[in-house]
Amino acid sequence: MKNKTNFAFFGTDDFSVGVLDELKSAGFLPTLIVTSPDRPKGRGLKLTPPPVKLWAIKNKINFLQPEKLDDDLCLKIKNYKLKIGVVASYGKIIPKNILEIPERGILNVHPSLLPKYRGASPIQAQILNDEKNVGVTIMLMDEKMDHGQVLVLRELATPTKVPTAKELSEKLAKEGGKLLVETLPKWLGDKITPIPQDDSQTTFCKKITKEDGLIDLNGDPRQNFLKIQAFAGWPGAYFFAEQNGKKIRMKITKASFANDQLKIESVIPEGKKEIAFAQFILK
């Protein structure tokens, strides 16, 4: 397949880029990349391209940024005469008429051991549940979310410490990309028989909101630590504190857990810069 097979890659975020990097390292470059439109970001709401778009530009690969996965997109994709497609953290459910365009279907790199952790936030959910059996799945997609037949699974070594979402995402993207590189030639050569998922073992994870990051400092310290690690970056774990008679939001940027105790190490008080938590307490 190296540099000879037309294939499309659907992806948006840093997890997607991690998979693309592994494909590139093995000599597999997509013919077409489909990613999300630029979105307003940050305090200034500056229009910001998704990481996969930047990767496509850097690697001189044609890309599309459709708002809707409609008939117009179908026609554009059909022009590429694709052998296969790959999805890794694209962020949208791909309709059946697009799934059927590539000759050998579309494969998905999913960052959990399916059928566990189907849904919008598998990486964060595995951290929140203190999951020891983490891994990646390559599946043949159908029109239902994370429901397709499994081609191969790979379980990773049990984490020795609770990772942040970014750390686990980077690890799963790397392993998922490597597994994809091994799987693609076998799938294209009819050497893999897909296996239906056992729906009775399915678990689901929901879309994360900013409100999910709120923690109760009087609550279970282990669960609070898991929440801090799972929501590091976005939406960020936070609590409210009283200062000078005013209630302020405190975003936790670093914490540790030992001897059944949660230690908050640094925070960002609302409207201010990051400080050591001890420094805030002494104020």
PDB file of C-alpha atoms in Angstrom:
ATOM      1  CA  MET A   1       0.000   0.000   0.000  1.00  0.00           C
ATOM      2  CA  LYS A   2       2.903   2.388   0.527  1.00  0.00           C
ATOM      3  CA  ASN A   3       2.371   5.537  -1.539  1.00  0.00           C
ATOM      4  CA  LYS A   4       0.311   3.571  -4.076  1.00  0.00           C
ATOM      5  CA  THR A   5      -3.202   3.293  -2.684  1.00  0.00           C
ATOM      6  CA  ASN A   6      -5.632   6.195  -2.739  1.00  0.00           C
ATOM      7  CA  PHE A   7      -7.042   6.627   0.755  1.00  0.00           C
ATOM      8  CA  ALA A   8      -8.755   9.421   2.647  1.00  0.00           C
ATOM      9  CA  PHE A   9      -8.161  10.383   6.268  1.00  0.00           C
ATOM     10  CA  PHE A  10     -10.912  11.954   8.400  1.00  0.00           C
ATOM     11  CA  GLY A  11      -9.662  13.652  11.567  1.00  0.00           C
ATOM     12  CA  THR A  12      -9.511  16.908  13.476  1.00  0.00           C
ATOM     13  CA  ASP A  13      -7.524  17.093  16.716  1.00  0.00           C
ATOM     14  CA  ASP A  14      -4.129  16.221  18.192  1.00  0.00           C
ATOM     15  CA  PHE A  15      -5.084  12.535  18.525  1.00  0.00           C
ATOM     16  CA  SER A  16      -5.662  12.501  14.753  1.00  0.00           C
ATOM     17  CA  VAL A  17      -2.262  14.106  14.171  1.00  0.00           C
ATOM     18  CA  GLY A  18      -0.605  11.424  16.302  1.00  0.00           C
ATOM     19  CA  VAL A  19      -2.114   8.736  14.062  1.00  0.00           C
ATOM     20  CA  LEU A  20      -1.106  10.649  10.910  1.00  0.00           C
ATOM     21  CA  ASP A  21       2.468  10.913  12.162  1.00  0.00           C
ATOM     22  CA  GLU A  22       2.666   7.125  12.545  1.00  0.00           C
ATOM     23  CA  LEU A  23       1.214   6.621   9.057  1.00  0.00           C
ATOM     24  CA  LYS A  24       3.743   9.045   7.587  1.00  0.00           C
ATOM     25  CA  SER A  25       6.645   7.361   9.415  1.00  0.00           C
ATOM     26  CA  ALA A  26       5.658   4.075   7.752  1.00  0.00           C
ATOM     27  CA  GLY A  27       5.334   5.673   4.314  1.00  0.00           C
ATOM     28  CA  PHE A  28       1.549   5.864   4.190  1.00  0.00           C
ATOM     29  CA  LEU A  29       0.358   9.317   3.131  1.00  0.00           C
ATOM     30  CA  PRO A  30      -3.340   9.952   2.485  1.00  0.00           C
ATOM     31  CA  THR A  31      -4.489  11.231  -0.893  1.00  0.00           C
ATOM     32  CA  LEU A  32      -7.143  13.390   0.765  1.00  0.00           C
ATOM     33  CA  ILE A  33      -7.746  14.724   4.257  1.00  0.00           C
ATOM     34  CA  VAL A  34     -11.222  15.680   5.505  1.00  0.00           C
ATOM     35  CA  THR A  35     -11.221  17.807   8.636  1.00  0.00           C
ATOM     36  CA  SER A  36     -13.415  20.262  10.556  1.00  0.00           C
ATOM     37  CA  PRO A  37     -13.817  23.941   9.591  1.00  0.00           C
ATOM     38  CA  ASP A  38     -11.763  26.633  11.314  1.00  0.00           C
ATOM     39  CA  ARG A  39     -13.403  27.717  14.589  1.00  0.00           C
ATOM     40  CA  PRO A  40     -13.221  30.803  16.849  1.00  0.00           C
ATOM     41  CA  LYS A  41     -10.906  30.106  19.770  1.00  0.00           C
ATOM     42  CA  GLY A  42      -9.483  31.831  22.827  1.00  0.00           C
ATOM     43  CA  ARG A  43     -10.438  35.087  24.483  1.00  0.00           C
ATOM     44  CA  GLY A  44     -10.199  36.993  21.230  1.00  0.00           C
ATOM     45  CA  LEU A  45     -12.266  34.346  19.405  1.00  0.00           C
ATOM     46  CA  LYS A  46      -9.691  34.280  16.638  1.00  0.00           C
ATOM     47  CA  LEU A  47     -10.559  31.931  13.772  1.00  0.00           C
ATOM     48  CA  THR A  48      -8.241  28.964  14.348  1.00  0.00           C
ATOM     49  CA  PRO A  49      -7.542  25.998  12.036  1.00  0.00           C
ATOM     50  CA  PRO A  50      -7.769  22.465  13.482  1.00  0.00           C
ATOM     51  CA  PRO A  51      -4.437  20.651  14.025  1.00  0.00           C
ATOM     52  CA  VAL A  52      -5.121  18.249  11.136  1.00  0.00           C
ATOM     53  CA  LYS A  53      -5.491  21.117   8.668  1.00  0.00           C
ATOM     54  CA  LEU A  54      -2.057  22.421   9.679  1.00  0.00           C
ATOM     55  CA  TRP A  55      -0.652  18.895   9.233  1.00  0.00           C
ATOM     56  CA  ALA A  56      -2.193  18.665   5.760  1.00  0.00           C
ATOM     57  CA  ILE A  57      -0.712  22.016   4.719  1.00  0.00           C
ATOM     58  CA  LYS A  58       2.720  21.090   6.070  1.00  0.00           C
ATOM     59  CA  ASN A  59       2.667  17.782   4.183  1.00  0.00           C
ATOM     60  CA  LYS A  60       1.156  19.275   0.986  1.00  0.00           C
ATOM     61  CA  ILE A  61      -1.945  17.064   1.020  1.00  0.00           C
ATOM     62  CA  ASN A  62      -5.315  18.108  -0.404  1.00  0.00           C
ATOM     63  CA  PHE A  63      -7.889  18.778   2.301  1.00  0.00           C
ATOM     64  CA  LEU A  64     -11.583  19.565   2.655  1.00  0.00           C
ATOM     65  CA  GLN A  65     -13.317  21.304   5.576  1.00  0.00           C
ATOM     66  CA  PRO A  66     -17.038  20.674   5.096  1.00  0.00           C
ATOM     67  CA  GLU A  67     -19.625  22.079   7.496  1.00  0.00           C
ATOM     68  CA  LYS A  68     -22.037  19.367   6.376  1.00  0.00           C
ATOM     69  CA  LEU A  69     -21.405  15.849   5.147  1.00  0.00           C
ATOM     70  CA  ASP A  70     -23.773  16.285   2.212  1.00  0.00           C
ATOM     71  CA  ASP A  71     -24.122  15.270  -1.449  1.00  0.00           C
ATOM     72  CA  ASP A  72     -21.633  17.932  -2.521  1.00  0.00           C
ATOM     73  CA  LEU A  73     -18.963  16.362  -0.294  1.00  0.00           C
ATOM     74  CA  CYS A  74     -19.851  12.903  -1.650  1.00  0.00           C
ATOM     75  CA  LEU A  75     -19.175  14.047  -5.204  1.00  0.00           C
ATOM     76  CA  LYS A  76     -15.838  15.575  -4.232  1.00  0.00           C
ATOM     77  CA  ILE A  77     -14.733  12.425  -2.416  1.00  0.00           C
ATOM     78  CA  LYS A  78     -15.835  10.162  -5.283  1.00  0.00           C
ATOM     79  CA  ASN A  79     -13.480  12.036  -7.621  1.00  0.00           C
ATOM     80  CA  TYR A  80     -10.536  10.564  -5.700  1.00  0.00           C
ATOM     81  CA  LYS A  81     -11.517   6.956  -6.521  1.00  0.00           C
ATOM     82  CA  LEU A  82     -10.576   5.825  -3.016  1.00  0.00           C
ATOM     83  CA  LYS A  83      -9.543   2.297  -2.141  1.00  0.00           C
ATOM     84  CA  ILE A  84     -10.150   2.818   1.577  1.00  0.00           C
ATOM     85  CA  GLY A  85     -10.779   5.476   4.225  1.00  0.00           C
ATOM     86  CA  VAL A  86      -9.499   6.000   7.775  1.00  0.00           C
ATOM     87  CA  VAL A  87     -11.129   7.919  10.634  1.00  0.00           C
ATOM     88  CA  ALA A  88      -9.391   9.002  13.843  1.00  0.00           C
ATOM     89  CA  SER A  89     -11.165  11.489  16.112  1.00  0.00           C
ATOM     90  CA  TYR A  90     -13.006  13.345  13.351  1.00  0.00           C
ATOM     91  CA  GLY A  91     -15.808  14.568  15.613  1.00  0.00           C
ATOM     92  CA  LYS A  92     -18.798  13.905  13.345  1.00  0.00           C
ATOM     93  CA  ILE A  93     -20.845  10.806  12.572  1.00  0.00           C
ATOM     94  CA  ILE A  94     -20.134   9.849   8.964  1.00  0.00           C
ATOM     95  CA  PRO A  95     -23.295   8.943   7.014  1.00  0.00           C
ATOM     96  CA  LYS A  96     -23.744   5.667   5.162  1.00  0.00           C
ATOM     97  CA  ASN A  97     -23.479   7.218   1.671  1.00  0.00           C
ATOM     98  CA  ILE A  98     -19.942   8.402   2.470  1.00  0.00           C
ATOM     99  CA  LEU A  99     -18.943   5.195   4.267  1.00  0.00           C
ATOM    100  CA  GLU A 100     -19.785   3.280   1.095  1.00  0.00           C
ATOM    101  CA  ILE A 101     -17.601   5.380  -1.236  1.00  0.00           C
ATOM    102  CA  PRO A 102     -14.199   3.717  -0.635  1.00  0.00           C
ATOM    103  CA  GLU A 103     -13.964   0.265  -2.195  1.00  0.00           C
ATOM    104  CA  ARG A 104     -12.863  -1.379   1.077  1.00  0.00           C
ATOM    105  CA  GLY A 105     -14.907   0.770   3.431  1.00  0.00           C
ATOM    106  CA  ILE A 106     -13.685   3.105   6.156  1.00  0.00           C
ATOM    107  CA  LEU A 107     -11.682   1.988   9.186  1.00  0.00           C
ATOM    108  CA  ASN A 108     -11.756   3.753  12.539  1.00  0.00           C
ATOM    109  CA  VAL A 109      -8.940   4.065  15.080  1.00  0.00           C
ATOM    110  CA  HIS A 110     -10.801   4.108  18.400  1.00  0.00           C
ATOM    111  CA  PRO A 111      -8.954   4.855  21.683  1.00  0.00           C
ATOM    112  CA  SER A 112     -10.494   2.114  23.835  1.00  0.00           C
ATOM    113  CA  LEU A 113     -11.036  -1.636  23.801  1.00  0.00           C
ATOM    114  CA  LEU A 114     -14.455  -1.808  22.150  1.00  0.00           C
ATOM    115  CA  PRO A 115     -17.250  -2.371  22.962  1.00  0.00           C
ATOM    116  CA  LYS A 116     -16.234  -0.566  26.171  1.00  0.00           C
ATOM    117  CA  TYR A 117     -16.228   3.221  26.055  1.00  0.00           C
ATOM    118  CA  ARG A 118     -18.178   3.944  22.924  1.00  0.00           C
ATOM    119  CA  GLY A 119     -19.052   7.607  22.534  1.00  0.00           C
ATOM    120  CA  ALA A 120     -17.633  11.105  22.638  1.00  0.00           C
ATOM    121  CA  SER A 121     -15.048  10.959  25.451  1.00  0.00           C
ATOM    122  CA  PRO A 122     -13.383   7.512  25.702  1.00  0.00           C
ATOM    123  CA  ILE A 123     -10.006   8.862  26.840  1.00  0.00           C
ATOM    124  CA  GLN A 124     -11.419  10.963  29.676  1.00  0.00           C
ATOM    125  CA  ALA A 125     -13.879   8.228  30.668  1.00  0.00           C
ATOM    126  CA  GLN A 126     -11.109   5.647  31.052  1.00  0.00           C
ATOM    127  CA  ILE A 127      -9.213   7.995  33.374  1.00  0.00           C
ATOM    128  CA  LEU A 128     -12.337   8.866  35.391  1.00  0.00           C
ATOM    129  CA  ASN A 129     -13.050   5.156  35.870  1.00  0.00           C
ATOM    130  CA  ASP A 130      -9.429   4.435  36.851  1.00  0.00           C
ATOM    131  CA  GLU A 131      -9.413   1.900  33.998  1.00  0.00           C
ATOM    132  CA  LYS A 132      -6.489  -0.506  33.995  1.00  0.00           C
ATOM    133  CA  ASN A 133      -7.294  -2.241  30.692  1.00  0.00           C
ATOM    134  CA  VAL A 134      -6.659   0.574  28.224  1.00  0.00           C
ATOM    135  CA  GLY A 135      -5.996   0.060  24.556  1.00  0.00           C
ATOM    136  CA  VAL A 136      -6.990   0.766  20.951  1.00  0.00           C
ATOM    137  CA  THR A 137      -9.336  -0.823  18.434  1.00  0.00           C
ATOM    138  CA  ILE A 138      -9.359  -0.814  14.641  1.00  0.00           C
ATOM    139  CA  MET A 139     -12.901  -1.364  13.393  1.00  0.00           C
ATOM    140  CA  LEU A 140     -14.810  -1.308  10.121  1.00  0.00           C
ATOM    141  CA  MET A 141     -17.243   1.576  10.444  1.00  0.00           C
ATOM    142  CA  ASP A 142     -21.005   1.455  10.003  1.00  0.00           C
ATOM    143  CA  GLU A 143     -23.522   4.272  10.401  1.00  0.00           C
ATOM    144  CA  LYS A 144     -23.928   3.770  14.164  1.00  0.00           C
ATOM    145  CA  MET A 145     -21.520   5.335  16.652  1.00  0.00           C
ATOM    146  CA  ASP A 146     -18.562   3.048  17.431  1.00  0.00           C
ATOM    147  CA  HIS A 147     -20.696   0.033  16.518  1.00  0.00           C
ATOM    148  CA  GLY A 148     -18.800  -1.472  13.566  1.00  0.00           C
ATOM    149  CA  GLN A 149     -17.149  -4.873  13.362  1.00  0.00           C
ATOM    150  CA  VAL A 150     -13.733  -5.201  15.003  1.00  0.00           C
ATOM    151  CA  LEU A 151     -10.666  -6.013  12.908  1.00  0.00           C
ATOM    152  CA  VAL A 152      -8.117  -5.989  15.718  1.00  0.00           C
ATOM    153  CA  LEU A 153      -7.621  -4.808  19.310  1.00  0.00           C
ATOM    154  CA  ARG A 154      -4.409  -4.073  21.160  1.00  0.00           C
ATOM    155  CA  GLU A 155      -4.234  -3.774  24.931  1.00  0.00           C
ATOM    156  CA  LEU A 156      -1.522  -1.542  26.356  1.00  0.00           C
ATOM    157  CA  ALA A 157       0.483  -2.102  29.507  1.00  0.00           C
ATOM    158  CA  THR A 158      -1.394  -1.084  32.641  1.00  0.00           C
ATOM    159  CA  PRO A 159      -0.521   2.549  33.492  1.00  0.00           C
ATOM    160  CA  THR A 160       1.749   2.788  36.531  1.00  0.00           C
ATOM    161  CA  LYS A 161       0.345   6.224  37.369  1.00  0.00           C
ATOM    162  CA  VAL A 162      -2.831   8.060  36.448  1.00  0.00           C
ATOM    163  CA  PRO A 163      -2.119   9.910  33.190  1.00  0.00           C
ATOM    164  CA  THR A 164      -3.570  13.223  32.111  1.00  0.00           C
ATOM    165  CA  ALA A 165      -5.933  13.149  29.146  1.00  0.00           C
ATOM    166  CA  LYS A 166      -3.150  14.563  26.960  1.00  0.00           C
ATOM    167  CA  GLU A 167      -0.670  11.875  28.051  1.00  0.00           C
ATOM    168  CA  LEU A 168      -3.111   9.026  27.481  1.00  0.00           C
ATOM    169  CA  SER A 169      -4.241  10.503  24.159  1.00  0.00           C
ATOM    170  CA  GLU A 170      -0.659  10.732  22.877  1.00  0.00           C
ATOM    171  CA  LYS A 171       0.061   7.140  23.924  1.00  0.00           C
ATOM    172  CA  LEU A 172      -3.118   5.734  22.371  1.00  0.00           C
ATOM    173  CA  ALA A 173      -2.651   7.753  19.167  1.00  0.00           C
ATOM    174  CA  LYS A 174       0.870   6.403  18.756  1.00  0.00           C
ATOM    175  CA  GLU A 175      -0.162   2.802  19.383  1.00  0.00           C
ATOM    176  CA  GLY A 176      -3.314   3.214  17.299  1.00  0.00           C
ATOM    177  CA  GLY A 177      -1.274   4.549  14.388  1.00  0.00           C
ATOM    178  CA  LYS A 178       1.170   1.648  14.603  1.00  0.00           C
ATOM    179  CA  LEU A 179      -1.670  -0.866  14.760  1.00  0.00           C
ATOM    180  CA  LEU A 180      -3.311   0.792  11.757  1.00  0.00           C
ATOM    181  CA  VAL A 181      -0.078   0.507   9.758  1.00  0.00           C
ATOM    182  CA  GLU A 182      -0.006  -3.240  10.508  1.00  0.00           C
ATOM    183  CA  THR A 183      -3.712  -3.709   9.786  1.00  0.00           C
ATOM    184  CA  LEU A 184      -4.208  -1.841   6.502  1.00  0.00           C
ATOM    185  CA  PRO A 185      -2.203  -4.211   4.243  1.00  0.00           C
ATOM    186  CA  LYS A 186      -3.846  -7.248   5.862  1.00  0.00           C
ATOM    187  CA  TRP A 187      -7.333  -5.813   5.417  1.00  0.00           C
ATOM    188  CA  LEU A 188      -6.678  -4.839   1.812  1.00  0.00           C
ATOM    189  CA  GLY A 189      -5.275  -8.331   1.193  1.00  0.00           C
ATOM    190  CA  ASP A 190      -8.408 -10.039   2.593  1.00  0.00           C
ATOM    191  CA  LYS A 191      -6.422 -11.533   5.463  1.00  0.00           C
ATOM    192  CA  ILE A 192      -8.683 -10.312   8.289  1.00  0.00           C
ATOM    193  CA  THR A 193     -12.198 -11.489   9.159  1.00  0.00           C
ATOM    194  CA  PRO A 194     -14.191  -8.759  10.964  1.00  0.00           C
ATOM    195  CA  ILE A 195     -15.847  -9.783  14.242  1.00  0.00           C
ATOM    196  CA  PRO A 196     -19.129  -8.193  15.439  1.00  0.00           C
ATOM    197  CA  GLN A 197     -18.968  -6.441  18.789  1.00  0.00           C
ATOM    198  CA  ASP A 198     -20.724  -7.995  21.778  1.00  0.00           C
ATOM    199  CA  ASP A 199     -23.348  -5.317  22.373  1.00  0.00           C
ATOM    200  CA  SER A 200     -24.184  -6.765  25.800  1.00  0.00           C
ATOM    201  CA  GLN A 201     -20.739  -5.609  26.999  1.00  0.00           C
ATOM    202  CA  THR A 202     -21.125  -2.061  25.696  1.00  0.00           C
ATOM    203  CA  THR A 203     -20.463   0.989  27.849  1.00  0.00           C
ATOM    204  CA  PHE A 204     -20.989   4.579  26.719  1.00  0.00           C
ATOM    205  CA  CYS A 205     -19.295   7.871  27.543  1.00  0.00           C
ATOM    206  CA  LYS A 206     -20.951  11.239  27.135  1.00  0.00           C
ATOM    207  CA  LYS A 207     -19.836  14.505  25.616  1.00  0.00           C
ATOM    208  CA  ILE A 208     -17.916  16.590  28.155  1.00  0.00           C
ATOM    209  CA  THR A 209     -19.127  20.048  29.185  1.00  0.00           C
ATOM    210  CA  LYS A 210     -17.396  22.833  31.116  1.00  0.00           C
ATOM    211  CA  GLU A 211     -19.626  22.080  34.094  1.00  0.00           C
ATOM    212  CA  ASP A 212     -18.161  18.568  34.372  1.00  0.00           C
ATOM    213  CA  GLY A 213     -14.884  20.062  35.605  1.00  0.00           C
ATOM    214  CA  LEU A 214     -16.316  21.253  38.940  1.00  0.00           C
ATOM    215  CA  ILE A 215     -14.958  19.318  41.910  1.00  0.00           C
ATOM    216  CA  ASP A 216     -15.953  19.254  45.580  1.00  0.00           C
ATOM    217  CA  LEU A 217     -12.815  19.576  47.708  1.00  0.00           C
ATOM    218  CA  ASN A 218     -14.671  17.810  50.518  1.00  0.00           C
ATOM    219  CA  GLY A 219     -15.446  14.857  48.267  1.00  0.00           C
ATOM    220  CA  ASP A 220     -13.540  11.625  47.658  1.00  0.00           C
ATOM    221  CA  PRO A 221      -9.857  12.617  47.151  1.00  0.00           C
ATOM    222  CA  ARG A 222      -9.131   9.792  44.687  1.00  0.00           C
ATOM    223  CA  GLN A 223     -12.131  10.666  42.528  1.00  0.00           C
ATOM    224  CA  ASN A 224     -11.139  14.321  42.607  1.00  0.00           C
ATOM    225  CA  PHE A 225      -7.628  13.440  41.432  1.00  0.00           C
ATOM    226  CA  LEU A 226      -8.999  11.294  38.594  1.00  0.00           C
ATOM    227  CA  LYS A 227     -11.190  14.216  37.558  1.00  0.00           C
ATOM    228  CA  ILE A 228      -8.244  16.619  37.586  1.00  0.00           C
ATOM    229  CA  GLN A 229      -6.201  14.285  35.382  1.00  0.00           C
ATOM    230  CA  ALA A 230      -9.085  13.504  33.017  1.00  0.00           C
ATOM    231  CA  PHE A 231      -9.996  17.156  32.494  1.00  0.00           C
ATOM    232  CA  ALA A 232      -6.474  18.604  32.386  1.00  0.00           C
ATOM    233  CA  GLY A 233      -6.321  21.082  29.516  1.00  0.00           C
ATOM    234  CA  TRP A 234     -10.010  21.273  28.631  1.00  0.00           C
ATOM    235  CA  PRO A 235     -12.386  21.862  30.298  1.00  0.00           C
ATOM    236  CA  GLY A 236     -10.029  21.886  33.283  1.00  0.00           C
ATOM    237  CA  ALA A 237     -10.942  20.858  36.833  1.00  0.00           C
ATOM    238  CA  TYR A 238     -11.921  23.751  39.092  1.00  0.00           C
ATOM    239  CA  PHE A 239     -13.492  24.729  42.388  1.00  0.00           C
ATOM    240  CA  PHE A 240     -14.808  27.959  43.891  1.00  0.00           C
ATOM    241  CA  ALA A 241     -13.087  29.776  46.733  1.00  0.00           C
ATOM    242  CA  GLU A 242     -13.833  32.853  48.829  1.00  0.00           C
ATOM    243  CA  GLN A 243     -11.339  35.713  48.625  1.00  0.00           C
ATOM    244  CA  ASN A 244     -11.950  39.167  50.057  1.00  0.00           C
ATOM    245  CA  GLY A 245     -15.621  38.342  50.372  1.00  0.00           C
ATOM    246  CA  LYS A 246     -15.889  37.382  46.719  1.00  0.00           C
ATOM    247  CA  LYS A 247     -16.479  33.953  45.207  1.00  0.00           C
ATOM    248  CA  ILE A 248     -13.821  33.189  42.569  1.00  0.00           C
ATOM    249  CA  ARG A 249     -13.245  30.272  40.224  1.00  0.00           C
ATOM    250  CA  MET A 250      -9.971  28.394  40.733  1.00  0.00           C
ATOM    251  CA  LYS A 251      -8.704  26.233  37.861  1.00  0.00           C
ATOM    252  CA  ILE A 252      -6.422  23.408  38.991  1.00  0.00           C
ATOM    253  CA  THR A 253      -3.368  23.078  36.753  1.00  0.00           C
ATOM    254  CA  LYS A 254      -1.347  20.506  38.685  1.00  0.00           C
ATOM    255  CA  ALA A 255      -2.048  18.015  41.448  1.00  0.00           C
ATOM    256  CA  SER A 256      -0.720  14.775  42.895  1.00  0.00           C
ATOM    257  CA  PHE A 257      -2.111  11.879  44.903  1.00  0.00           C
ATOM    258  CA  ALA A 258      -0.349   9.853  47.563  1.00  0.00           C
ATOM    259  CA  ASN A 259      -1.317   8.070  50.790  1.00  0.00           C
ATOM    260  CA  ASP A 260      -5.005   8.604  50.009  1.00  0.00           C
ATOM    261  CA  GLN A 261      -4.444  12.344  50.011  1.00  0.00           C
ATOM    262  CA  LEU A 262      -4.986  14.827  47.179  1.00  0.00           C
ATOM    263  CA  LYS A 263      -2.393  17.571  46.964  1.00  0.00           C
ATOM    264  CA  ILE A 264      -3.240  20.563  44.780  1.00  0.00           C
ATOM    265  CA  GLU A 265       0.041  22.063  43.629  1.00  0.00           C
ATOM    266  CA  SER A 266      -0.848  24.956  41.309  1.00  0.00           C
ATOM    267  CA  VAL A 267      -3.948  26.885  40.296  1.00  0.00           C
ATOM    268  CA  ILE A 268      -5.088  29.753  38.122  1.00  0.00           C
ATOM    269  CA  PRO A 269      -7.350  32.132  40.079  1.00  0.00           C
ATOM    270  CA  GLU A 270     -10.065  33.651  37.900  1.00  0.00           C
ATOM    271  CA  GLY A 271      -8.658  36.524  35.840  1.00  0.00           C
ATOM    272  CA  LYS A 272      -5.080  36.010  37.068  1.00  0.00           C
ATOM    273  CA  LYS A 273      -1.915  34.074  36.258  1.00  0.00           C
ATOM    274  CA  GLU A 274      -0.928  30.639  37.494  1.00  0.00           C
ATOM    275  CA  ILE A 275       0.374  30.477  41.067  1.00  0.00           C
ATOM    276  CA  ALA A 276       1.349  27.807  43.577  1.00  0.00           C
ATOM    277  CA  PHE A 277      -1.694  26.713  45.555  1.00  0.00           C
ATOM    278  CA  ALA A 278       0.220  27.253  48.811  1.00  0.00           C
ATOM    279  CA  GLN A 279       0.772  30.863  47.773  1.00  0.00           C
ATOM    280  CA  PHE A 280      -2.983  31.351  47.331  1.00  0.00           C
ATOM    281  CA  ILE A 281      -3.748  29.813  50.727  1.00  0.00           C
ATOM    282  CA  LEU A 282      -1.306  32.177  52.447  1.00  0.00           C
ATOM    283  CA  LYS A 283      -3.007  35.257  51.009  1.00  0.00           C
TER     284      LYS A 283
END
